[in-house]
Amino acid sequence: MEKKLRYTLGKTERLKSRKQIERLFAEGKTLSVFPFRVLYILKKDDLISDSDQRGTLPTLQAGFTVSSRHFKSAVKRNRIKRLMREAWRLQKNKLQLLPDFHKITLTLFFIYIGKELPEYALIYEKMTSVIKRLIKLTGENR
């Protein structure tokens, strides 16, 4: 039976925990695809094998931020974050459909490092590049 794709970005899929964000900055690895810098932690979950226990833990969480140094206006920062979340929401299923993905926990934090207000097409295209690199990384860490 095929799993139906859901293009959502729910509460559990958003990275909100201050502890997790601090851990990402301290221990996380970096991936850069201009205009994004992506901090990530990729963890294997060999210990958790029960599907009922696995259902309560999110396997993919993402957070988004924009520097207030480059964008003084909160309206512009919020717009860029909204574009980033939308591009992520529509494309994250490519990453989740990997056969080995259910045994991996991936925590991501997207930082917009560009200095100009972007168009949605650029954000979408670069998010695609980031996801392709993450797919490659998850394949290497088997």
PDB file of C-alpha atoms in Angstrom:
ATOM      1  CA  MET A   1       0.000   0.000   0.000  1.00  0.00           C
ATOM      2  CA  GLU A   2       1.454   3.331  -1.063  1.00  0.00           C
ATOM      3  CA  LYS A   3       1.833   6.127   1.434  1.00  0.00           C
ATOM      4  CA  LYS A   4       0.017   9.309   0.433  1.00  0.00           C
ATOM      5  CA  LEU A   5       2.259  12.355   0.187  1.00  0.00           C
ATOM      6  CA  ARG A   6       1.346  15.150   2.536  1.00  0.00           C
ATOM      7  CA  TYR A   7       2.720  18.583   1.783  1.00  0.00           C
ATOM      8  CA  THR A   8       2.513  19.973   5.296  1.00  0.00           C
ATOM      9  CA  LEU A   9       4.864  21.626   7.729  1.00  0.00           C
ATOM     10  CA  GLY A  10       3.322  20.813  11.069  1.00  0.00           C
ATOM     11  CA  LYS A  11       4.271  21.812  14.561  1.00  0.00           C
ATOM     12  CA  THR A  12       6.384  18.691  15.162  1.00  0.00           C
ATOM     13  CA  GLU A  13       8.356  19.256  11.948  1.00  0.00           C
ATOM     14  CA  ARG A  14       9.472  22.744  12.975  1.00  0.00           C
ATOM     15  CA  LEU A  15      12.615  23.191  14.992  1.00  0.00           C
ATOM     16  CA  LYS A  16      11.647  25.279  18.017  1.00  0.00           C
ATOM     17  CA  SER A  17      13.646  23.850  20.920  1.00  0.00           C
ATOM     18  CA  ARG A  18      16.354  26.234  22.107  1.00  0.00           C
ATOM     19  CA  LYS A  19      18.425  23.253  23.323  1.00  0.00           C
ATOM     20  CA  GLN A  20      18.328  21.594  19.905  1.00  0.00           C
ATOM     21  CA  ILE A  21      19.199  24.829  18.112  1.00  0.00           C
ATOM     22  CA  GLU A  22      22.147  25.437  20.456  1.00  0.00           C
ATOM     23  CA  ARG A  23      23.291  21.841  19.893  1.00  0.00           C
ATOM     24  CA  LEU A  24      23.106  22.393  16.132  1.00  0.00           C
ATOM     25  CA  PHE A  25      25.355  25.446  16.360  1.00  0.00           C
ATOM     26  CA  ALA A  26      27.783  23.651  18.702  1.00  0.00           C
ATOM     27  CA  GLU A  27      27.950  20.160  17.141  1.00  0.00           C
ATOM     28  CA  GLY A  28      26.320  20.467  13.735  1.00  0.00           C
ATOM     29  CA  LYS A  29      27.970  20.229  10.351  1.00  0.00           C
ATOM     30  CA  THR A  30      27.628  22.958   7.741  1.00  0.00           C
ATOM     31  CA  LEU A  31      26.499  22.823   4.156  1.00  0.00           C
ATOM     32  CA  SER A  32      26.484  25.918   1.938  1.00  0.00           C
ATOM     33  CA  VAL A  33      24.439  26.551  -1.176  1.00  0.00           C
ATOM     34  CA  PHE A  34      24.274  30.294  -1.727  1.00  0.00           C
ATOM     35  CA  PRO A  35      22.071  32.025  -0.455  1.00  0.00           C
ATOM     36  CA  PHE A  36      21.692  29.376   2.278  1.00  0.00           C
ATOM     37  CA  ARG A  37      23.953  28.085   4.985  1.00  0.00           C
ATOM     38  CA  VAL A  38      22.506  24.898   6.403  1.00  0.00           C
ATOM     39  CA  LEU A  39      23.461  23.477   9.774  1.00  0.00           C
ATOM     40  CA  TYR A  40      22.541  19.829  10.183  1.00  0.00           C
ATOM     41  CA  ILE A  41      22.872  16.869  12.490  1.00  0.00           C
ATOM     42  CA  LEU A  42      22.357  13.454  10.954  1.00  0.00           C
ATOM     43  CA  LYS A  43      21.820  10.679  13.480  1.00  0.00           C
ATOM     44  CA  LYS A  44      21.189   6.978  12.976  1.00  0.00           C
ATOM     45  CA  ASP A  45      18.372   5.537  15.061  1.00  0.00           C
ATOM     46  CA  ASP A  46      19.425   1.907  15.307  1.00  0.00           C
ATOM     47  CA  LEU A  47      18.215   1.758  18.895  1.00  0.00           C
ATOM     48  CA  ILE A  48      14.584   2.477  18.052  1.00  0.00           C
ATOM     49  CA  SER A  49      13.095  -0.298  15.989  1.00  0.00           C
ATOM     50  CA  ASP A  50       9.455  -0.373  17.136  1.00  0.00           C
ATOM     51  CA  SER A  51       7.212   1.489  14.734  1.00  0.00           C
ATOM     52  CA  ASP A  52       4.933   2.684  17.556  1.00  0.00           C
ATOM     53  CA  GLN A  53       7.834   4.301  19.398  1.00  0.00           C
ATOM     54  CA  ARG A  54       9.135   5.759  16.139  1.00  0.00           C
ATOM     55  CA  GLY A  55       5.790   7.400  15.360  1.00  0.00           C
ATOM     56  CA  THR A  56       6.052   9.808  18.284  1.00  0.00           C
ATOM     57  CA  LEU A  57       9.510  11.114  17.399  1.00  0.00           C
ATOM     58  CA  PRO A  58       9.945  13.445  14.417  1.00  0.00           C
ATOM     59  CA  THR A  59      12.551  12.155  11.940  1.00  0.00           C
ATOM     60  CA  LEU A  60      12.922  15.464  10.152  1.00  0.00           C
ATOM     61  CA  GLN A  61      12.895  18.886  11.768  1.00  0.00           C
ATOM     62  CA  ALA A  62      13.795  22.221  10.193  1.00  0.00           C
ATOM     63  CA  GLY A  63      14.236  25.777  11.413  1.00  0.00           C
ATOM     64  CA  PHE A  64      14.653  28.978   9.402  1.00  0.00           C
ATOM     65  CA  THR A  65      16.276  32.324  10.094  1.00  0.00           C
ATOM     66  CA  VAL A  66      17.312  35.522   8.332  1.00  0.00           C
ATOM     67  CA  SER A  67      19.990  37.915   9.568  1.00  0.00           C
ATOM     68  CA  SER A  68      18.720  41.207  10.932  1.00  0.00           C
ATOM     69  CA  ARG A  69      22.087  42.713  10.027  1.00  0.00           C
ATOM     70  CA  HIS A  70      21.254  42.545   6.311  1.00  0.00           C
ATOM     71  CA  PHE A  71      17.501  43.023   6.619  1.00  0.00           C
ATOM     72  CA  LYS A  72      16.572  45.646   9.182  1.00  0.00           C
ATOM     73  CA  SER A  73      12.866  45.432   8.373  1.00  0.00           C
ATOM     74  CA  ALA A  74      11.014  42.591  10.105  1.00  0.00           C
ATOM     75  CA  VAL A  75       8.581  42.539   7.192  1.00  0.00           C
ATOM     76  CA  LYS A  76      11.395  41.596   4.779  1.00  0.00           C
ATOM     77  CA  ARG A  77      12.865  39.014   7.162  1.00  0.00           C
ATOM     78  CA  ASN A  78       9.464  37.393   7.653  1.00  0.00           C
ATOM     79  CA  ARG A  79       8.845  37.333   3.903  1.00  0.00           C
ATOM     80  CA  ILE A  80      12.121  35.523   3.241  1.00  0.00           C
ATOM     81  CA  LYS A  81      11.405  33.011   6.021  1.00  0.00           C
ATOM     82  CA  ARG A  82       7.936  32.437   4.582  1.00  0.00           C
ATOM     83  CA  LEU A  83       9.428  31.754   1.130  1.00  0.00           C
ATOM     84  CA  MET A  84      11.989  29.369   2.629  1.00  0.00           C
ATOM     85  CA  ARG A  85       9.357  27.448   4.587  1.00  0.00           C
ATOM     86  CA  GLU A  86       7.133  27.148   1.514  1.00  0.00           C
ATOM     87  CA  ALA A  87       9.949  25.829  -0.684  1.00  0.00           C
ATOM     88  CA  TRP A  88      10.918  23.351   2.055  1.00  0.00           C
ATOM     89  CA  ARG A  89       7.320  22.232   2.620  1.00  0.00           C
ATOM     90  CA  LEU A  90       6.832  21.409  -1.051  1.00  0.00           C
ATOM     91  CA  GLN A  91      10.106  19.528  -1.497  1.00  0.00           C
ATOM     92  CA  LYS A  92      10.877  17.748   1.783  1.00  0.00           C
ATOM     93  CA  ASN A  93       9.002  14.630   0.647  1.00  0.00           C
ATOM     94  CA  LYS A  94      11.873  13.834  -1.749  1.00  0.00           C
ATOM     95  CA  LEU A  95      14.072  13.414   1.303  1.00  0.00           C
ATOM     96  CA  GLN A  96      11.492  11.510   3.342  1.00  0.00           C
ATOM     97  CA  LEU A  97      10.831   8.980   0.582  1.00  0.00           C
ATOM     98  CA  LEU A  98      14.346   7.548   0.773  1.00  0.00           C
ATOM     99  CA  PRO A  99      14.248   3.840   1.659  1.00  0.00           C
ATOM    100  CA  ASP A 100      16.641   4.176   4.609  1.00  0.00           C
ATOM    101  CA  PHE A 101      15.233   7.463   5.874  1.00  0.00           C
ATOM    102  CA  HIS A 102      13.031   5.888   8.550  1.00  0.00           C
ATOM    103  CA  LYS A 103      16.200   4.873  10.434  1.00  0.00           C
ATOM    104  CA  ILE A 104      17.636   8.409  10.419  1.00  0.00           C
ATOM    105  CA  THR A 105      16.910  11.556  12.400  1.00  0.00           C
ATOM    106  CA  LEU A 106      17.802  14.723  10.529  1.00  0.00           C
ATOM    107  CA  THR A 107      17.742  18.132  12.199  1.00  0.00           C
ATOM    108  CA  LEU A 108      18.258  21.157   9.938  1.00  0.00           C
ATOM    109  CA  PHE A 109      18.597  24.884  10.396  1.00  0.00           C
ATOM    110  CA  PHE A 110      18.470  27.111   7.307  1.00  0.00           C
ATOM    111  CA  ILE A 111      20.209  30.489   7.516  1.00  0.00           C
ATOM    112  CA  TYR A 112      19.610  32.961   4.692  1.00  0.00           C
ATOM    113  CA  ILE A 113      22.963  34.671   4.037  1.00  0.00           C
ATOM    114  CA  GLY A 114      22.088  36.653   0.900  1.00  0.00           C
ATOM    115  CA  LYS A 115      21.952  40.436   1.007  1.00  0.00           C
ATOM    116  CA  GLU A 116      19.093  41.064  -1.419  1.00  0.00           C
ATOM    117  CA  LEU A 117      15.397  40.260  -1.230  1.00  0.00           C
ATOM    118  CA  PRO A 118      15.038  37.060  -3.302  1.00  0.00           C
ATOM    119  CA  GLU A 119      12.374  35.889  -5.729  1.00  0.00           C
ATOM    120  CA  TYR A 120      10.511  32.679  -4.903  1.00  0.00           C
ATOM    121  CA  ALA A 121      11.918  30.926  -8.001  1.00  0.00           C
ATOM    122  CA  LEU A 122      15.493  31.395  -6.721  1.00  0.00           C
ATOM    123  CA  ILE A 123      14.606  30.133  -3.237  1.00  0.00           C
ATOM    124  CA  TYR A 124      12.837  27.082  -4.698  1.00  0.00           C
ATOM    125  CA  GLU A 125      15.757  26.259  -7.007  1.00  0.00           C
ATOM    126  CA  LYS A 126      18.363  26.566  -4.254  1.00  0.00           C
ATOM    127  CA  MET A 127      16.231  24.553  -1.836  1.00  0.00           C
ATOM    128  CA  THR A 128      16.197  21.802  -4.481  1.00  0.00           C
ATOM    129  CA  SER A 129      20.008  21.891  -4.531  1.00  0.00           C
ATOM    130  CA  VAL A 130      20.160  21.663  -0.741  1.00  0.00           C
ATOM    131  CA  ILE A 131      17.787  18.683  -0.699  1.00  0.00           C
ATOM    132  CA  LYS A 132      19.827  16.877  -3.386  1.00  0.00           C
ATOM    133  CA  ARG A 133      22.977  17.339  -1.308  1.00  0.00           C
ATOM    134  CA  LEU A 134      21.177  16.104   1.809  1.00  0.00           C
ATOM    135  CA  ILE A 135      19.970  13.017  -0.075  1.00  0.00           C
ATOM    136  CA  LYS A 136      23.564  12.362  -1.088  1.00  0.00           C
ATOM    137  CA  LEU A 137      24.710  12.794   2.527  1.00  0.00           C
ATOM    138  CA  THR A 138      22.082  10.414   3.911  1.00  0.00           C
ATOM    139  CA  GLY A 139      23.120   7.852   1.296  1.00  0.00           C
ATOM    140  CA  GLU A 140      26.768   8.091   2.367  1.00  0.00           C
ATOM    141  CA  ASN A 141      25.959   7.613   6.069  1.00  0.00           C
ATOM    142  CA  ARG A 142      24.383   4.167   5.769  1.00  0.00           C
TER     143      ARG A 142
END
